[in-house]
Amino acid sequence: MHASSPRQKAIDAVTTYTLSVDGLDYSEPPESIFASNVFNNATMKARLPRPVWEALQATIERSATLDRSVADAVAAAMRDWAVERGATHYAHVFYPLTGLTAEKHDAFLGVDDAGNAISEFSGKALIQGEPDASSFPNGGLRETFEARGYTGWDVTSPSYLIENPNGNTLCIPTVFVSYTGDALDKKTPLLRSQQVLDVQARRVLRLFGHDEPENVTTYVGAEQEYFLIDRHFFHARPDLIASGRTLFGARPPKGQEFDDHYFGAIPDRVLAFMYQVERELWKLGIPAKTRHNEVAPGQFEIAPVFERANLANDHQQLLMTTLRRVAGAYGMECILHEKPFKGVNGSGKHVNFSFGNSAQGNLLNPGDTPHANAQFLVFCAAVIRAVGRHGGLIRSVVAHAGNDHRLGANEAPPAIISVFLGEQLMDVFDQIAKGGATESMGKGTLKIGVDTLPALHSDPGDRNRTSPLAFTGNRFEFRAPGSAQSIAGPMVAINSSVAESLDYIATEIEAMLDAGTGLNDAVQDVLQAIVAEHGNVIFNGDSYSDEWKVEAASRGLPNLMTTPEALAEMDSATSRELFARYGVLSNRELHSRFEVYMHRYTLTVAVEARSTLEIARTLLLPAATRYQGELASIAADLKAIGQEPDLTTLNLISDAVRDLRAATSALAELVHQEAPPATVAEAEFCCNVLLPAMENVRRAADMLEDNVADDLWPLPTYQEMLFIL
Ligand code: ADP
Ligand code: MG
């Protein structure tokens, strides 16, 4: 390799790298760091007049309307707290449909009538902001002449400080809506779905004798997988820069086949990075807990302790930002794409969820008494029915260009949405299915209210890691979401579809009680009906297997492999009805999302196609033809001195160059072709025509990478990127 090639420079830089970051001061224990940059409940209680604090609590805990005078008092206290900590600015933080985090910053600094500088931050500025909404995707919800969008304070998610060596900013989590009140973001429907779930869950709890149940919330713990590579390699890969994934790259001689990376010792530089990430997260009140190597070389995982869904969502976004930012300080790039390296394990974001409150505890926890168990089974059945009715929707919310490369790739759950219950719970539902058929208590039947469940281990040995949605003892783990994704979309779909099923269950039981049926019999009846109708989504076997694909098809479960197919389910009649009925998303809002996501898919693939073309033409073809020329002149030289040259390699290279050229021209033609006018047709074109054409280019190029002299190859290889850290 030439000493001046970007590859060689990258390797030199990696080998001579020393940590340039000052060591952290770990004399301060994590407990005293935790939430030190959060204007949290404890801080508010200490700083706000009692009636103000109580009014705010009522809003946070019970959604009471917030009085303007309360907002003014909170704003003043919040500003004082932030200014004491060096803040000069505040920012409304929101979560547009891009899946990223957006923020608009304003200085506290103002000028009064006499021209004197003042520090201002009113209740109004806290409650509402007005960023220019025209540059955020809205899927046709807003005409350009009415581009106004509003951010509104989310009282339930605490404000926090983001530090920078040059100053600090007070960040206020907000919703983002249009002038007409339509949701333009991911948080608004999440909050709405949370309320809907609460209402229906409490109806069910009342049936079980909890007369005034506390509000029920969804708890979410998201495990984040990510890759780290040295920044020098990253910058020498235009595909990673443009698309977040490699569009070229031959298989390395050694991959992950030795299973020697998973849970292995963490490299020093990575460990130093993890310590700092955790410090930063703790300051922000994010309970980072678990860290380890993942399956692929260069792949890692971080998981915080579960929190309320809305907070978990905000924290998840902050976590992704923090990972990226801190990686830079350690000379690395954090890659959150679902499949950055072909043939190497992809990255997911396992979303663990449960429902509960502090009085009744975790509603997905099996109880000790028959009564508690019946209640647990009802909540489990609600999840099963939700998947049975809305599996398509649940598939659609994990659909995006990156995740298409991961789902079904034999290391991630397939695109078929099913539920894993584990042997024991599966057995229980089987018995329920039989139980009501006869009045007898014969072998293999289970009577609600009489039998206690067999003790379900909270960490069952038969843990299934192939299922998209697995019951793991006291929660469900949704394993299909992609590593780069916001968890809001998945949780909106789960909350809403589970709420609908709880509504159904409560309505059925209420009617039976009114007709004089006892509670236990009514519960038995409903559970049995649910298993009969939706038992086809329960699958305990190996979801990665080919047999499952066949069996799923015979059970009528769809296998939606690509984003355009899967997204269609988002805007289906059943999804529209679900969201409109519970006021989570109007038909208009839902359709706008469908448009935005479909268009984003098209944009993503289009960028990848252009990047493929550019790299093939300006980096790979020149390298290959240079080598071809070298071989040709050697052959000519040999001939000139009377020797018969061996033309095997030259012929091989010439053929491959011809293939690459042909594939590149074919792709170029498609890229320059006018795209179909409609959103869906355009996405389908990208999926069915552009992606295969890119694959053809890649095949020819990867073949060349395996055969061209290494010193001429311009792109860092998989081996270099994954193993030199
Ligand atoms: P795994 O063995 O699946 O890799 P991890 O410890 O990495 O487990 O992550 C499990 C995640 O599930 C954590 O975020 C954890 O806080 C979360 N979790 C645990 N219990 C619950 C619960 N009852 N509800 C929601 N999430 C939970
Ligand atoms: Mg884990």
Coordinates of N, CA, C and O in Angstrom, one line a residue, residues 71-72 74-80 89-92 106-109 118-127 159 170 172:
A71 N -47.0 28.0 35.3 CA -45.9 28.0 34.3 C -44.9 29.1 34.5 O -43.7 28.9 34.4
D72 N -45.4 30.3 34.8 CA -44.5 31.5 35.0 C -43.6 31.2 36.2 O -42.4 31.4 36.1
V74 N -42.7 28.2 37.4 CA -41.8 27.2 37.0 C -40.7 27.7 36.1 O -39.5 27.4 36.3
A75 N -41.0 28.5 35.2 CA -40.1 29.1 34.2 C -39.0 29.9 35.0 O -37.8 29.8 34.7
A76 N -39.4 30.7 36.0 CA -38.5 31.5 36.7 C -37.5 30.6 37.5 O -36.3 30.8 37.5
A77 N -38.1 29.6 38.1 CA -37.2 28.7 38.9 C -36.2 27.9 38.0 O -35.1 27.7 38.3
M78 N -36.8 27.5 36.9 CA -36.0 26.7 35.9 C -34.8 27.6 35.4 O -33.7 27.1 35.3
R79 N -35.1 28.8 35.1 CA -34.1 29.7 34.5 C -33.0 29.9 35.6 O -31.8 29.8 35.3
D80 N -33.4 30.3 36.8 CA -32.4 30.5 37.9 C -31.5 29.3 38.0 O -30.3 29.4 38.1
H89 N -28.5 29.9 27.3 CA -29.5 29.7 26.3 C -30.5 28.6 26.7 O -30.2 27.8 27.6
Y90 N -31.7 28.7 26.1 CA -32.6 27.5 26.3 C -33.0 27.0 24.9 O -32.9 27.8 23.9
A91 N -33.4 25.8 24.9 CA -33.8 25.2 23.6 C -35.0 24.3 23.8 O -35.1 23.5 24.7
H92 N -36.0 24.5 22.9 CA -37.1 23.5 22.8 C -36.6 22.4 22.0 O -36.2 22.5 20.9
D106 N -32.6 29.7 22.0 CA -32.7 31.1 22.2 C -31.9 31.5 23.4 O -31.8 30.7 24.3
A107 N -31.4 32.7 23.3 CA -30.6 33.2 24.5 C -31.6 33.7 25.5 O -32.7 34.2 25.2
F108 N -31.2 33.6 26.8 CA -32.0 34.2 27.8 C -31.9 35.8 27.7 O -32.8 36.5 28.2
L109 N -30.9 36.2 27.1 CA -30.6 37.6 27.0 C -31.7 38.4 26.2 O -32.1 37.9 25.1
I118 N -31.3 42.4 29.8 CA -32.0 41.7 30.9 C -32.0 40.2 30.6 O -31.8 39.8 29.4
S119 N -32.2 39.4 31.6 CA -32.3 38.0 31.4 C -33.8 37.6 31.4 O -34.5 37.9 32.4
E120 N -34.4 37.1 30.4 CA -35.8 36.8 30.4 C -36.1 35.4 30.0 O -35.5 34.8 29.1
F121 N -37.1 34.9 30.6 CA -37.6 33.5 30.3 C -39.0 33.4 31.0 O -39.1 33.1 32.1
S122 N -40.1 33.7 30.2 CA -41.4 33.7 30.8 C -42.0 32.3 30.7 O -41.5 31.4 30.1
G123 N -43.2 32.2 31.4 CA -43.9 30.9 31.3 C -44.3 30.7 29.9 O -44.3 29.5 29.4
K124 N -44.6 31.7 29.1 CA -45.0 31.6 27.7 C -43.9 31.0 26.9 O -44.1 30.1 26.1
A125 N -42.7 31.5 27.2 CA -41.5 30.9 26.4 C -41.2 29.5 26.8 O -40.7 28.7 26.0
L126 N -41.6 29.1 28.1 CA -41.4 27.8 28.5 C -42.4 26.9 27.8 O -42.1 25.8 27.3
I127 N -43.7 27.3 27.8 CA -44.8 26.5 27.3 C -44.8 26.4 25.8 O -45.0 25.3 25.2
S159 N -36.7 18.9 32.2 CA -35.8 19.7 31.4 C -34.4 19.4 31.9 O -34.2 18.9 33.1
L170 N -30.1 25.1 28.4 CA -31.2 24.4 29.1 C -32.1 23.8 28.0 O -32.6 24.5 27.1
I172 N -35.5 21.8 26.9 CA -36.9 21.6 27.3 C -37.6 20.6 26.3 O -37.8 20.9 25.2

